[in-house]
Amino acid sequence: MNETAFAQQETATAAEEKPTVELTGSAALLEALIAEGVDTIFGYPGGAIMPVYDALFDYKDKLNHILVRHEQGGIHAGQGYARTSGKVGVVFATSGPGATNLVTGLADAQIDSTPLVCITGQVFAHLLGTDAFQETDVINITTPITKWNYQVTDANEIPEAIAKAFYIAKSGRPGPVLIDITKNAQVQKFEYKGYTPCNHIRSYRPKPIVRQQYIQEAAELINNAKQPFILWGQGVILGSAENEFKAFVEKSGIPAAWTIMGAGAIPSDHPQNVGMLGMHGNYGPNVLTNECDVLIAIGMRFDDRVTGRLDKYAKQAKVIHLDIDPAEIDKNVQTTVPVWGDCKETLPLLTAAVEQKQHTEWLARFNDYTRQEEEAVINNELHPQEGEMTMGEVIDTLNQLTNGDAVIVTDVGQHQMVACRYAKLNKTRSNVTSGGLGTMGFALPAAIGAKFGAQDRTVVAVIGDGGVQMTIQELGTIMQSGIDVKIMILNNQFLGMVRQWQELFNSRRYSFVDIQSPDFVKVAEGYGIPGRSISDRSDLKEALEQMLNNPGSFLLEVMVTKENNVFPMVPQGCSVSEIRLK
Amino acid sequence: MEKKEFNITVYTENQIGLLNRIAIIFTRRKINIDSLNTSPSEIHGIHRFNIVIDETEDVVRKLCRQIEKQVEVLKVYYHTNEDVIWQEMALYKVPADIIAEKASVERLLRENGARAVVIRKDYIVFETTGHREETDNLIKVLQPFGLIEFVRSARVAIIKDSEGFNSKLREFEKEQPGEEVIENEYLNQGQKVFTM
Ligand SMILES: Cc1ncc(C[n+]2csc(CCOP(=O)(O)OP(=O)(O)O)c2C)c(N)n1
């Protein structure tokens, strides 16, 4: 039987007695992916996964495989895809070095709760443990950085293992899953009985049951609060609870601030959106965290980059924590009322139980701080009158041109903090960044994936001159796949964020942060991608227009001030109310 | 909060690799495991870990939540020593001639609640079961007679006021049933299908 035709026949006869057909493990794997609705795979072949690639040859019309230039690029692309599409990112890699190249991306996806299914090839089962060519103990290497992993040694296991993998990756608090398949299982023929998705595992509780008692207790605290404050994180987006969240914010009238992972869940210019939390967050939300009486944390995990010193963090406040992961409750901040559950379910219950209110005066205090911050920092950053260009004004100009509708993918460093602070986001799933791991080299490949995940949207990657050189080879992926990604390098000729710390805390001892770059425009040109470099303010708007209007990918290098610092800043080891404006 | 001994009981699916997943939760935080025992439980296909650590309750609670988060873990409990009945078994090998010559074996056994497991011409193996002090005691007594080898098992503990996990599992299933459970034909076939 034609293997590619099998999936259709399978669904047509699903209700009847299941037919069996002889398939190889590799073909069964691809059938399983198709049954899970996968359309795009990022990967890189090699000896131990060749049977899968061979099978893929017959599935070209159903599965779009993107050949990346490095497995790290593949997994970051998978992450970008997952983050914009809300679906599971799928990545293929071979054994040994292929699999170990996934490690950074797995750790990144684990800490940022990104749903991924990674398939790695492995040596023949009979060679396991013999130090065979390209054998690496991938299961043990990836155990601490996966939500689940599993080694398949027999083709019969494949449909079941893939079903579990998808269910675990996307349910509850999402995360990366790795399935390592030995070569014998890939080539082995077996009686394939079709594919049954998994929706239950005895030992796995993806989400805790909602307890009405806690909803009531939380509502009571909120209704009696004088100065309540909402902190939201990516949980709102992962739970597709943006509307439920907005309804809660608007009925309760409470000011709300976001972590970088939560950015965009409600639009940047929503009147109750008071800004960004954390080390380089806004002035008001940081200071007022230590003045609110009730703190409502929704789908966020009190990362130390958000809380600063824990023993001086919101000690005066009663804390309500809404989270799907019970292990997050009390992990860092002691909770008064834990609202376990999926915020898609808990938020409407809470909204129903809270009184309609307006906290006008309290909200005005945030706005006071915003005014102070504008005077001290923002105006100079966004509208400098002279001197070299700032990162902030580049983002501000981008905002004007995209009207806040673009997907912004950032790398790690000063530009990341500037982009997160100033990018205008009208829509959810518009901010793709490496939050928890802070992985340099993330943005270029993640932007490729982000574009595949949101093909009708403009995707702009904002990258530092340091970070772009970590995965610059993915320009080749852009070239070959013909994808449209706008690459904006903010070049300060330094590893800027490290330089900032050295300036502020190591008395300007600039130890190995002075980084030289190639001619990025020429490099792009080598890959057939048009580009341009600018250093004059007068060119900025027009150059950005050129980038955005170019029918395909475009690389724009913007030379920015070399020694500019990102402020405000909560220095490491300080309390959030000790945030510095300069 | 002061540190003390806690007994962590973990009910899991029987899966290769899970021991590592659980151990990593401790080693990652640089917490030493004092004792670890794993064995099948009374329920087919479900394994039981007994882990002993010396930590504050706050840390133990957080650890337990992290363990329970693992996909193949069904349930985790933690208890102080007062809340469990626990035992450790110890074996002692001593030269037969010296013991026979210099000690009253009978008295030694009676006073220490021990029994002889093997008696050979060249050596005798004794066994005791009890708390650490009890098993330690016999080491002290046997040392002067030329103790050749000593080994102590990991701790096994039974929770005093537990109704047993059997009923908990059923309750668990009732409270939080999976949505439209499709019975997994490979579930319970354990090793046959999932040989990780
Ligand atoms: C893989 C990796 N290595 C090192 C770091 C540490 N680090 C954080 S920010 C930074 C500097 C980034 O420089 P650049 O990419 O030029 O961006 P800028 O800060 O100048 O905007 C470094 C080295 C990191 N986050 N990730």
Tab-separated table of N, CA and C in Angstrom, chain B residues 4-9 50-53 60 64 77-86 155-157 159:
chain	number	residue	atom	x	y	z
B	4	LYS	N	15.692	18.194	60.272
B	4	LYS	CA	15.555	16.891	60.905
B	4	LYS	C	15.336	15.821	59.840
B	5	GLU	N	15.254	14.579	60.301
B	5	GLU	CA	15.089	13.511	59.327
B	5	GLU	C	13.663	13.476	58.814
B	6	PHE	N	13.544	13.417	57.501
B	6	PHE	CA	12.225	13.243	56.897
B	6	PHE	C	12.220	11.988	56.045
B	7	ASN	N	11.099	11.299	56.069
B	7	ASN	CA	10.910	10.104	55.247
B	7	ASN	C	10.000	10.477	54.094
B	8	ILE	N	10.537	10.391	52.893
B	8	ILE	CA	9.741	10.732	51.715
B	8	ILE	C	9.301	9.434	51.043
B	9	THR	N	8.010	9.309	50.830
B	9	THR	CA	7.469	8.116	50.183
B	9	THR	C	6.944	8.508	48.809
B	50	ASN	N	11.405	4.837	49.134
B	50	ASN	CA	11.549	5.433	50.460
B	50	ASN	C	12.846	6.205	50.468
B	51	ILE	N	12.743	7.495	50.694
B	51	ILE	CA	13.951	8.323	50.658
B	51	ILE	C	14.070	9.044	51.992
B	52	VAL	N	15.249	9.008	52.577
B	52	VAL	CA	15.457	9.713	53.845
B	52	VAL	C	16.451	10.832	53.631
B	53	ILE	N	16.074	12.040	54.058
B	53	ILE	CA	17.033	13.153	54.010
B	53	ILE	C	16.932	13.951	55.296
B	60	VAL	N	11.797	20.226	52.297
B	60	VAL	CA	11.222	18.914	51.991
B	60	VAL	C	9.901	19.080	51.234
B	64	CYS	N	9.182	17.683	47.484
B	64	CYS	CA	8.092	16.738	47.215
B	64	CYS	C	7.227	17.223	46.060
B	77	TYR	N	4.460	11.553	49.590
B	77	TYR	CA	4.178	11.962	50.969
B	77	TYR	C	5.491	12.204	51.677
B	78	TYR	N	5.463	13.087	52.686
B	78	TYR	CA	6.652	13.155	53.550
B	78	TYR	C	6.214	13.100	55.006
B	79	HIS	N	7.062	12.476	55.823
B	79	HIS	CA	6.734	12.309	57.243
B	79	HIS	C	7.992	12.425	58.098
B	80	THR	N	7.791	12.860	59.321
B	80	THR	CA	8.904	12.835	60.274
B	80	THR	C	9.026	11.409	60.804
B	81	ASN	N	10.097	11.150	61.517
B	81	ASN	CA	10.302	9.806	62.067
B	81	ASN	C	9.167	9.392	63.008
B	82	GLU	N	8.564	10.388	63.689
B	82	GLU	CA	7.476	10.067	64.626
B	82	GLU	C	6.237	9.560	63.878
B	83	ASP	N	6.116	9.953	62.648
B	83	ASP	CA	4.903	9.603	61.897
B	83	ASP	C	5.003	8.280	61.141
B	84	VAL	N	6.171	7.647	61.215
B	84	VAL	CA	6.317	6.391	60.475
B	84	VAL	C	6.868	5.287	61.381
B	85	ILE	N	6.654	4.076	60.954
B	85	ILE	CA	7.306	2.936	61.580
B	85	ILE	C	8.401	2.528	60.613
B	86	TRP	N	9.614	2.546	61.095
B	86	TRP	CA	10.689	2.284	60.145
B	86	TRP	C	11.692	1.282	60.669
B	155	ARG	N	16.521	2.317	54.456
B	155	ARG	CA	15.390	2.301	55.371
B	155	ARG	C	14.102	1.940	54.635
B	156	VAL	N	13.282	1.124	55.283
B	156	VAL	CA	11.909	0.964	54.804
B	156	VAL	C	10.992	1.538	55.878
B	157	ALA	N	9.948	2.208	55.439
B	157	ALA	CA	9.083	2.872	56.405
B	157	ALA	C	7.630	2.701	56.009
B	159	ILE	N	3.838	4.288	56.838
B	159	ILE	CA	3.242	5.494	57.405
B	159	ILE	C	2.206	5.088	58.449
